[in-house]
CSV table of C-alpha atoms in Angstrom, one decimal:
chain,number,residue,atom,x,y,z
A,6,MET,CA,161.5,122.5,156.1
A,7,ALA,CA,158.9,123.0,153.5
A,8,ASP,CA,155.5,121.6,154.1
A,9,ALA,CA,154.5,118.0,152.4
A,10,ALA,CA,152.3,119.5,149.6
A,11,SER,CA,155.1,122.0,148.5
A,12,ARG,CA,157.7,119.2,148.5
A,13,LEU,CA,155.5,117.0,146.7
A,14,VAL,CA,154.7,119.5,143.9
A,15,SER,CA,158.4,120.4,143.7
A,16,VAL,CA,159.4,116.7,143.3
A,17,ALA,CA,156.5,116.2,140.8
A,18,GLU,CA,157.5,119.0,138.5
A,19,GLN,CA,161.2,118.0,138.8
A,20,LEU,CA,160.2,114.4,137.6
A,21,LEU,CA,157.7,115.5,134.8
A,22,GLY,CA,159.8,118.4,133.5
A,23,ALA,CA,156.7,120.4,133.4
A,24,PRO,CA,154.3,122.4,135.7
A,25,LEU,CA,151.9,120.2,137.6
A,26,PRO,CA,148.4,121.1,136.4
A,27,VAL,CA,146.7,120.2,139.6
A,28,ARG,CA,146.7,121.4,143.2
A,29,VAL,CA,148.0,118.9,146.0
A,30,ARG,CA,146.6,118.8,149.5
A,31,ALA,CA,148.7,116.5,151.7
A,32,TRP,CA,148.2,114.6,154.9
A,33,ASP,CA,149.5,117.4,156.9
A,34,GLY,CA,146.8,119.7,155.7
A,35,SER,CA,149.1,121.8,153.6
A,36,GLN,CA,148.3,122.7,150.0
A,37,ALA,CA,150.3,123.8,147.0
A,38,GLY,CA,150.0,124.1,143.2
A,39,PRO,CA,148.0,126.4,140.9
A,40,PRO,CA,145.2,128.2,142.6
A,41,GLY,CA,141.6,127.2,141.3
A,42,ALA,CA,143.0,123.9,139.7
A,43,PRO,CA,141.5,120.4,140.5
A,44,VAL,CA,142.7,119.2,143.9
A,45,ILE,CA,144.5,115.8,144.4
A,46,VAL,CA,144.3,114.7,148.0
A,47,VAL,CA,147.2,112.6,149.2
A,48,ARG,CA,145.8,111.1,152.4
A,49,ASN,CA,148.9,109.4,153.7
A,50,ARG,CA,152.4,108.5,152.9
A,51,ARG,CA,151.3,105.0,151.7
A,52,ALA,CA,150.0,106.7,148.5
A,53,LEU,CA,153.4,107.9,147.8
A,54,ARG,CA,155.0,104.5,148.4
A,55,ARG,CA,152.6,103.0,146.0
A,56,MET,CA,153.8,105.3,143.3
A,57,LEU,CA,157.3,104.9,144.1
A,58,PHE,CA,157.2,101.1,143.6
A,59,LYS,CA,155.0,101.2,140.6
A,60,PRO,CA,155.7,104.5,138.9
A,61,GLY,CA,153.0,105.8,136.5
A,62,GLU,CA,149.4,104.8,136.0
A,63,LEU,CA,149.4,101.6,138.0
A,64,GLY,CA,150.9,103.0,141.2
A,65,MET,CA,148.4,105.9,141.2
A,66,ALA,CA,145.6,103.4,140.4
A,67,ARG,CA,146.7,101.3,143.4
A,68,ALA,CA,146.6,104.4,145.6
A,69,TRP,CA,143.2,105.4,144.2
A,70,VAL,CA,141.4,102.1,144.8
A,71,ALA,CA,142.9,101.9,148.2
A,72,GLY,CA,141.6,105.2,149.1
A,73,ASP,CA,145.0,106.5,149.9
A,74,LEU,CA,144.6,109.1,146.9
A,75,ASP,CA,141.4,111.0,146.1
A,76,ILE,CA,140.1,113.8,144.1
A,77,GLU,CA,138.2,116.8,145.4
A,78,GLY,CA,135.7,118.3,143.1
A,79,ASP,CA,134.8,117.4,139.6
A,80,LEU,CA,136.3,113.9,138.6
A,81,TYR,CA,136.3,114.7,134.9
A,82,THR,CA,138.1,117.9,135.3
A,83,ALA,CA,140.7,116.4,137.4
A,84,LEU,CA,141.3,113.5,135.1
A,85,GLY,CA,141.3,115.7,132.1
A,86,ALA,CA,144.1,117.8,133.8
A,87,MET,CA,146.1,114.6,134.7
A,88,ALA,CA,145.6,113.0,131.5
A,89,GLY,CA,148.7,114.6,129.9
A,90,LEU,CA,150.9,113.2,132.7
A,91,LEU,CA,149.5,109.6,132.6
A,92,TRP,CA,148.1,108.7,129.2
A,93,GLU,CA,148.9,111.4,126.7
A,94,HIS,CA,152.7,111.4,126.5
A,95,ASP,CA,153.8,114.5,124.6
A,96,ASP,CA,155.8,113.5,121.3
A,97,GLU,CA,156.7,117.1,120.8
A,98,GLY,CA,158.9,117.9,123.7
A,99,GLY,CA,156.2,119.4,126.0
A,100,GLY,CA,157.1,116.8,128.7
A,101,ARG,CA,159.7,114.3,129.9
A,102,SER,CA,159.9,110.7,128.9
A,103,LEU,CA,160.7,108.1,131.5
A,104,ALA,CA,164.0,107.3,130.0
A,105,ASP,CA,164.9,111.0,130.3
A,106,THR,CA,163.7,111.1,133.8
A,107,VAL,CA,166.1,108.1,134.8
A,108,ARG,CA,169.1,109.8,133.0
A,109,ASP,CA,168.6,113.0,134.7
A,110,PRO,CA,170.6,113.5,137.8
A,111,ALA,CA,168.2,116.2,139.1
A,112,ALA,CA,165.5,113.9,138.6
A,113,ARG,CA,167.1,111.2,140.5
A,114,ALA,CA,167.8,113.6,143.3
A,115,ALA,CA,164.1,114.4,143.3
A,116,VAL,CA,163.2,110.7,143.8
A,117,ARG,CA,165.7,110.6,146.7
A,118,ASP,CA,163.9,113.5,148.2
A,119,LEU,CA,160.7,111.8,147.8
A,120,ILE,CA,161.9,108.6,149.5
A,121,ARG,CA,163.0,110.7,152.5
A,122,LEU,CA,159.6,112.4,152.6
A,123,VAL,CA,157.7,109.1,152.8
A,124,GLY,CA,159.7,107.3,155.2
A,125,PRO,CA,160.9,103.6,155.0
A,126,PRO,CA,160.1,102.7,151.4
A,127,LEU,CA,158.3,99.3,152.1
A,128,PRO,CA,156.1,98.4,149.2
A,129,PRO,CA,152.4,98.2,150.3
A,130,ALA,CA,150.4,95.1,149.2
A,131,PRO,CA,148.3,95.6,146.2
A,132,PRO,CA,144.6,96.2,146.9
A,133,ARG,CA,142.8,92.9,146.9
A,134,GLU,CA,140.7,94.1,143.7
A,135,GLU,CA,143.9,93.8,141.7
A,136,VAL,CA,144.4,90.6,139.5
A,137,ARG,CA,148.0,89.6,138.9
A,138,ARG,CA,149.0,90.4,135.4
A,139,ARG,CA,150.1,87.6,133.2
A,140,ARG,CA,150.6,86.6,129.7
A,141,HIS,CA,147.3,86.9,127.7
A,142,LEU,CA,146.7,83.1,127.0
A,143,HIS,CA,142.9,83.3,126.1
A,144,THR,CA,142.3,79.7,126.8
A,145,ARG,CA,138.8,78.7,127.8
A,146,ARG,CA,140.0,78.6,131.5
A,147,THR,CA,141.6,81.8,131.5
A,148,ASP,CA,138.8,83.5,129.6
A,149,LYS,CA,136.2,82.2,132.0
A,150,ARG,CA,138.3,83.4,135.0
A,151,ALA,CA,138.6,86.9,133.4
A,152,ILE,CA,135.0,87.2,132.5
A,153,SER,CA,134.0,86.1,136.1
A,154,HIS,CA,136.3,88.7,137.6
A,155,HIS,CA,134.6,91.6,135.7
A,156,TYR,CA,131.0,90.4,135.5
A,157,ASP,CA,130.3,88.4,138.6
A,158,VAL,CA,130.5,91.4,140.8
A,159,GLY,CA,126.7,91.1,141.5
A,160,ASN,CA,123.7,91.8,139.5
A,161,ASP,CA,122.3,94.4,141.9
A,162,PHE,CA,125.5,96.5,141.5
A,163,TYR,CA,125.2,96.3,137.8
A,164,SER,CA,121.5,97.2,137.9
A,165,LEU,CA,122.5,100.3,139.8
A,166,VAL,CA,125.1,101.4,137.4
A,167,LEU,CA,123.3,100.3,134.0
A,168,GLY,CA,119.7,101.1,135.1
A,169,PRO,CA,116.7,99.0,134.2
A,170,SER,CA,118.0,98.2,130.5
A,171,MET,CA,121.0,96.1,132.0
A,172,VAL,CA,122.8,96.7,128.7
A,173,TYR,CA,126.6,97.0,129.2
A,174,SER,CA,127.6,98.6,125.8
A,175,CYS,CA,127.3,102.0,124.4
A,176,ALA,CA,123.6,103.4,123.9
A,177,TYR,CA,122.4,105.0,120.8
A,178,TRP,CA,121.3,108.5,121.7
A,179,GLU,CA,118.9,111.0,120.4
A,180,ASP,CA,119.0,114.5,121.8
A,181,GLY,CA,117.1,114.8,125.1
A,182,GLY,CA,116.5,110.8,125.3
A,183,SER,CA,116.9,108.9,128.5
A,184,LEU,CA,119.5,106.1,129.1
A,185,GLU,CA,116.8,103.5,129.0
A,186,THR,CA,115.4,104.8,125.6
A,187,ALA,CA,118.9,105.1,124.1
A,188,GLN,CA,119.6,101.4,125.0
A,189,ARG,CA,116.5,100.3,123.6
A,190,ASP,CA,117.2,102.2,120.3
A,191,LYS,CA,120.7,100.6,120.2
A,192,LEU,CA,119.3,97.1,120.5
A,193,GLU,CA,116.6,98.0,117.7
A,194,LEU,CA,119.6,99.3,115.5
A,195,VAL,CA,121.4,96.1,115.8
A,196,CYS,CA,118.1,94.2,115.0
A,197,ARG,CA,117.5,96.2,111.9
A,198,LYS,CA,121.1,95.9,110.6
A,199,LEU,CA,120.7,92.2,111.0
A,200,GLY,CA,117.4,92.1,109.2
A,201,LEU,CA,115.9,90.0,111.7
A,202,LYS,CA,112.5,88.3,110.7
A,203,PRO,CA,110.1,85.9,112.5
A,204,GLY,CA,111.1,82.4,112.7
A,205,GLN,CA,114.9,83.2,112.1
A,206,ARG,CA,117.7,82.0,114.4
A,207,LEU,CA,119.9,84.5,116.3
A,208,LEU,CA,123.1,83.6,118.2
A,209,ASP,CA,123.9,86.4,120.7
A,210,VAL,CA,127.7,85.9,121.6
A,211,GLY,CA,128.4,87.2,125.1
A,212,CYS,CA,124.7,87.8,125.7
A,213,GLY,CA,125.2,89.6,129.1
A,214,TRP,CA,122.1,90.0,131.1
A,215,GLY,CA,119.9,89.0,128.1
A,216,SER,CA,118.8,92.3,126.9
A,217,MET,CA,119.5,91.7,123.1
A,218,ALA,CA,118.0,88.2,123.4
A,219,VAL,CA,114.8,89.5,124.9
A,220,HIS,CA,114.4,92.3,122.6
A,221,ALA,CA,115.1,90.4,119.5
A,222,ALA,CA,112.6,87.7,120.5
A,223,ARG,CA,109.9,89.8,121.6
A,224,GLU,CA,110.0,92.6,119.0
A,225,HIS,CA,111.1,90.6,115.8
A,226,GLY,CA,109.9,87.0,116.6
A,227,VAL,CA,113.2,85.1,116.4
A,228,SER,CA,114.5,82.2,118.2
A,229,VAL,CA,117.6,83.2,120.2
A,230,VAL,CA,120.5,81.3,121.7
A,231,GLY,CA,122.4,83.6,124.1
A,232,VAL,CA,126.0,82.4,125.3
A,233,THR,CA,127.9,83.8,128.4
A,234,LEU,CA,130.8,82.6,130.6
A,235,SER,CA,129.2,84.3,133.6
A,236,GLN,CA,127.1,82.3,135.9
A,237,GLU,CA,125.5,85.4,137.5
A,238,GLN,CA,124.7,87.0,134.1
A,239,ALA,CA,123.1,83.6,133.0
A,240,ALA,CA,120.8,83.4,136.1
A,241,PHE,CA,119.6,87.0,135.6
A,242,ALA,CA,119.0,86.5,131.9
A,243,ARG,CA,117.0,83.2,132.4
A,244,LYS,CA,114.8,84.8,134.9
A,245,ARG,CA,114.3,87.7,132.6
A,246,VAL,CA,113.5,85.4,129.9
A,247,ALA,CA,111.0,83.5,132.1
A,248,ASP,CA,109.4,86.7,133.2
A,249,GLU,CA,108.7,88.0,129.7
A,250,GLY,CA,107.1,84.6,128.8
A,251,LEU,CA,109.8,83.8,126.2
A,252,THR,CA,111.2,80.5,127.4
A,253,ASP,CA,110.0,78.8,124.1
A,254,ARG,CA,112.2,81.3,122.0
A,255,VAL,CA,115.1,82.1,124.2
A,256,GLU,CA,117.7,79.9,125.5
A,257,ILE,CA,120.5,81.2,127.7
A,258,ARG,CA,123.6,79.1,128.1
A,259,VAL,CA,126.8,79.2,130.1
A,260,GLN,CA,129.0,78.4,127.3
A,261,ASP,CA,132.1,79.3,125.4
A,262,TYR,CA,131.1,80.7,121.8
A,263,ARG,CA,134.1,78.1,120.7
A,264,ASP,CA,131.9,75.3,121.9
A,265,VAL,CA,128.6,76.3,120.0
A,266,ARG,CA,128.0,73.5,117.5
A,267,ASP,CA,124.3,73.9,116.6
A,268,GLY,CA,124.4,76.1,113.6
A,269,PRO,CA,123.7,77.3,111.2
A,270,TYR,CA,122.2,80.5,112.4
A,271,ASP,CA,120.5,83.3,110.3
A,272,ALA,CA,122.3,86.1,112.3
A,273,ILE,CA,124.9,86.6,115.0
A,274,SER,CA,125.2,89.5,117.2
A,275,SER,CA,128.4,90.2,119.2
A,276,ILE,CA,128.0,93.2,121.3
A,277,GLY,CA,131.0,94.4,123.5
A,278,MET,CA,132.3,90.8,123.5
A,279,ALA,CA,135.1,90.8,121.0
A,280,GLU,CA,137.4,92.9,123.1
A,281,HIS,CA,137.8,89.7,125.3
A,282,VAL,CA,139.0,87.6,122.4
A,283,GLY,CA,142.6,88.8,122.2
A,284,ALA,CA,144.8,89.5,119.1
A,285,GLU,CA,146.2,86.1,118.8
A,286,ARG,CA,142.8,84.4,118.7
A,287,TYR,CA,140.7,86.9,116.7
A,288,LEU,CA,141.1,85.2,113.4
A,289,GLU,CA,139.9,82.0,115.1
A,290,TYR,CA,136.9,84.0,116.6
A,291,ALA,CA,135.9,85.4,113.2
A,292,ARG,CA,136.3,81.9,111.5
A,293,ASP,CA,134.1,80.3,114.2
A,294,LEU,CA,131.3,82.8,113.8
A,295,HIS,CA,131.7,82.6,109.8
A,296,GLY,CA,131.2,78.8,110.1
A,297,LEU,CA,128.1,79.2,112.3
A,298,LEU,CA,126.2,81.3,109.9
A,299,ARG,CA,124.2,80.1,107.0
A,300,PRO,CA,125.2,81.4,103.5
A,301,GLY,CA,123.8,84.9,103.4
A,302,GLY,CA,123.8,85.2,107.0
A,303,ARG,CA,124.8,88.5,108.8
A,304,LEU,CA,127.2,89.2,111.8
A,305,LEU,CA,126.8,92.4,113.7
A,306,ASN,CA,130.3,93.0,115.5
A,307,HIS,CA,130.0,95.9,118.1
A,308,GLN,CA,133.5,96.5,119.4
A,309,ILE,CA,135.7,99.0,121.0
A,310,ALA,CA,138.8,100.1,119.0
A,311,ARG,CA,142.1,101.8,119.7
A,312,ARG,CA,144.0,104.2,117.6
A,313,PRO,CA,146.7,102.4,115.5
A,314,GLN,CA,150.4,103.0,116.5
A,315,GLN,CA,153.3,103.5,114.1
A,316,ASP,CA,154.9,100.3,115.5
A,317,GLU,CA,152.1,97.9,116.3
A,318,THR,CA,154.5,95.4,118.0
A,319,ALA,CA,155.0,98.2,120.9
A,320,TYR,CA,151.3,98.0,121.8
A,321,GLU,CA,150.7,97.2,125.5
A,322,VAL,CA,147.6,96.6,127.4
A,323,ASP,CA,146.6,99.3,129.7
A,324,ALA,CA,147.9,98.4,133.1
A,325,PHE,CA,145.1,99.7,135.1
A,326,ILE,CA,142.4,98.1,132.9
A,327,ASP,CA,144.3,94.7,132.8
A,328,SER,CA,144.9,94.6,136.5
A,329,TYR,CA,141.5,95.8,137.7
A,330,VAL,CA,138.8,96.0,135.2
A,331,PHE,CA,139.2,93.7,132.1
A,332,PRO,CA,141.8,91.2,132.7
A,333,ASP,CA,143.2,89.9,129.4
A,334,GLY,CA,141.2,92.3,127.5
A,335,GLU,CA,142.8,93.7,124.3
A,336,LEU,CA,141.9,96.6,121.9
A,337,ALA,CA,142.7,96.4,118.2
A,338,PRO,CA,142.4,99.2,115.6
A,339,LEU,CA,139.4,99.2,113.4
A,340,GLY,CA,141.3,98.4,110.4
A,341,THR,CA,142.7,95.3,111.8
A,342,THR,CA,139.3,94.1,112.8
A,343,VAL,CA,137.9,94.5,109.4
A,344,THR,CA,140.8,92.8,107.9
A,345,LEU,CA,140.6,89.8,110.1
A,346,LEU,CA,136.9,89.4,109.5
A,347,GLU,CA,137.6,89.5,105.8
A,348,ARG,CA,140.2,87.0,106.0
A,349,ALA,CA,137.6,84.7,107.8
A,350,GLY,CA,135.5,84.8,104.7
A,351,PHE,CA,133.2,87.7,105.5
A,352,GLU,CA,132.2,90.5,103.3
A,353,VAL,CA,132.2,93.8,105.3
A,354,ARG,CA,129.3,95.9,104.2
A,355,ASP,CA,129.0,98.7,106.7
A,356,VAL,CA,130.9,100.3,109.5
A,357,GLU,CA,129.4,102.9,111.7
A,358,SER,CA,131.3,104.7,114.5
A,359,LEU,CA,129.4,105.3,117.8
A,360,ARG,CA,132.2,107.1,119.6
A,361,GLU,CA,130.3,109.9,121.0
A,362,HIS,CA,127.4,107.8,122.1
A,363,TYR,CA,129.7,105.7,124.3
A,364,ALA,CA,131.1,108.8,125.9
A,365,ARG,CA,127.5,110.0,126.8
A,366,THR,CA,126.7,106.5,128.0
A,367,LEU,CA,129.6,106.2,130.3
A,368,ARG,CA,128.8,109.7,131.8
A,369,ALA,CA,125.3,108.4,132.5
A,370,TRP,CA,126.6,105.3,134.3
A,371,VAL,CA,129.0,107.4,136.3
A,372,THR,CA,126.0,109.6,137.4
A,373,ASN,CA,124.0,106.5,138.2
A,374,LEU,CA,127.0,105.2,140.3
A,375,GLU,CA,127.8,108.6,142.1
A,376,GLY,CA,124.1,109.0,142.8
A,377,ASP,CA,123.8,106.0,145.0
A,378,TRP,CA,127.3,105.8,146.2
A,379,ALA,CA,126.6,104.4,149.6
A,380,ARG,CA,124.7,101.4,148.2
A,381,ALA,CA,127.3,100.9,145.4
A,382,THR,CA,130.0,100.4,147.9
A,383,ARG,CA,127.8,98.1,150.1
A,384,LEU,CA,127.1,95.9,147.0
A,385,ALA,CA,130.6,95.8,145.4
A,386,GLY,CA,132.9,96.8,148.4
A,387,PHE,CA,134.6,100.1,148.7
A,388,GLY,CA,137.7,99.3,146.4
A,389,ARG,CA,135.6,97.7,143.6
A,390,ALA,CA,133.3,100.7,143.5
A,391,ARG,CA,136.2,103.1,143.2
A,392,VAL,CA,137.4,100.9,140.4
A,393,TRP,CA,134.4,101.3,138.4
A,394,ARG,CA,134.0,105.1,138.9
A,395,LEU,CA,137.7,105.8,137.9
A,396,TYR,CA,137.6,103.5,134.8
A,397,MET,CA,134.1,104.6,133.5
A,398,ALA,CA,135.1,108.4,134.0
A,399,ALA,CA,138.4,108.1,132.5
A,400,SER,CA,137.0,105.8,129.5
A,401,ALA,CA,134.4,108.7,128.9
A,402,LEU,CA,137.2,111.3,128.5
A,403,ALA,CA,139.1,108.8,126.2
A,404,PHE,CA,136.1,108.4,124.0
A,405,GLU,CA,135.5,112.1,123.9
A,406,ARG,CA,139.2,112.9,122.9
A,407,ASN,CA,139.2,110.3,120.1
A,408,GLN,CA,141.7,108.2,122.0
A,409,ILE,CA,139.5,105.1,121.6
A,410,GLY,CA,136.3,104.3,119.7
A,411,VAL,CA,133.6,102.0,119.1
A,412,ASN,CA,132.2,100.7,115.9
A,413,GLN,CA,129.4,98.5,114.5
A,414,VAL,CA,130.8,96.4,111.8
A,415,LEU,CA,128.1,94.6,109.6
A,416,ALA,CA,129.4,91.7,107.8
A,417,VAL,CA,127.8,88.9,105.6
A,418,ARG,CA,128.8,85.3,104.9
A,419,THR,CA,128.2,86.1,101.1
A,420,PRO,CA,127.5,83.0,99.2
A,421,GLU,CA,129.5,82.2,96.0
A,422,THR,CA,126.7,83.6,93.9
A,423,GLY,CA,127.7,87.1,95.3
A,424,THR,CA,124.1,87.8,96.5
A,425,SER,CA,124.7,89.5,99.8
A,426,GLY,CA,120.8,89.9,100.6
A,427,LEU,CA,121.2,93.4,101.6
A,428,PRO,CA,119.4,96.5,100.2
A,429,ALA,CA,121.4,98.7,97.8
A,430,ARG,CA,121.1,101.5,100.3
A,431,THR,CA,121.8,99.9,103.6
A,432,ARG,CA,121.6,103.1,105.8
A,433,THR,CA,117.8,103.0,105.7
A,434,TRP,CA,118.1,101.4,109.2
A,435,ASN,CA,119.0,104.8,110.6
A,436,ALA,CA,116.0,106.5,109.2
């Protein structure tokens, strides 16, 4: 009988209808696959049971998080080789669709061979880090629970990954600059786009650990209200505000943005928060922020975007991200976001893509995580640290390959007079 690795490669290629672009090392020490290719380590039969009961991305994610499946060598190279199998289904006949696999008798025979190889096919319990997938309601209660799952991992863990800036969104890079400098430059870019001046009021929606609030108050002399649903973020941000001596100008609240009632504000920043709003509630979100601004006030909406689909009704949230990273998070195409902001009454004045900047930021975060891996696993747990490593590395590749992007949309609550208050040549903030 063939060794386990050879059988696995044979079955995989039969199911995929294409050569396997990675090498496999199985639990019995055997190896098979193209020499020199990235090595996927299948540590035990349980990894295969997970993939049998949840074929595709989620099954592999469960095996990865549990440590049943691993990668030997460079993570990005391996993920890049596997991307075509999991996330980049070929529409030109280069691979096999799931429907084709189900209809093919040879493929069904390959599945039976795999079942014989792994033994009694009892479904292993999902790793405890997995959130049960559900309908995306985006109520105040479910949003708070989703935010807690992602952000209440521990401030020490996030400090290890993000570095001293504690900014959890893409940086704004200059060649040769550090992550810390790039994050400061991004915050300053947002402030310049908003045209902040001493004495103005800024609402920072989804304020995180307070980086934007502190920077805007310290560098531009504005009064800031920051809102977050995370208790841990709020505690960290409040201490940071106190340490900076800014308690007279910065207030951090544990509050849903829908419950903010003390407008009007001169400006609103929403950085990496709108992805949590959901498609069904996005127009409500835009209208709420529009109502909180004074006439002439500006909104800077910094948001990840996906590529549009031919049939938008077929869009499904990524199974791994939804189950392990951002429960209830949803991405929309840039055009949809701009349209909904305009429907809410905003005048969209500027759109800037920072796609490549986010790829570089994610790689810097992965470097931080891998550089202190033992401490990361102590702080967050083995499974959660593996979740973060996989999602950040895969996301970096997705940004680099233009599968997703990130955009800063500057919008104004332009008054009836039509006076936007913006200079005729707005891009002077990039000078």
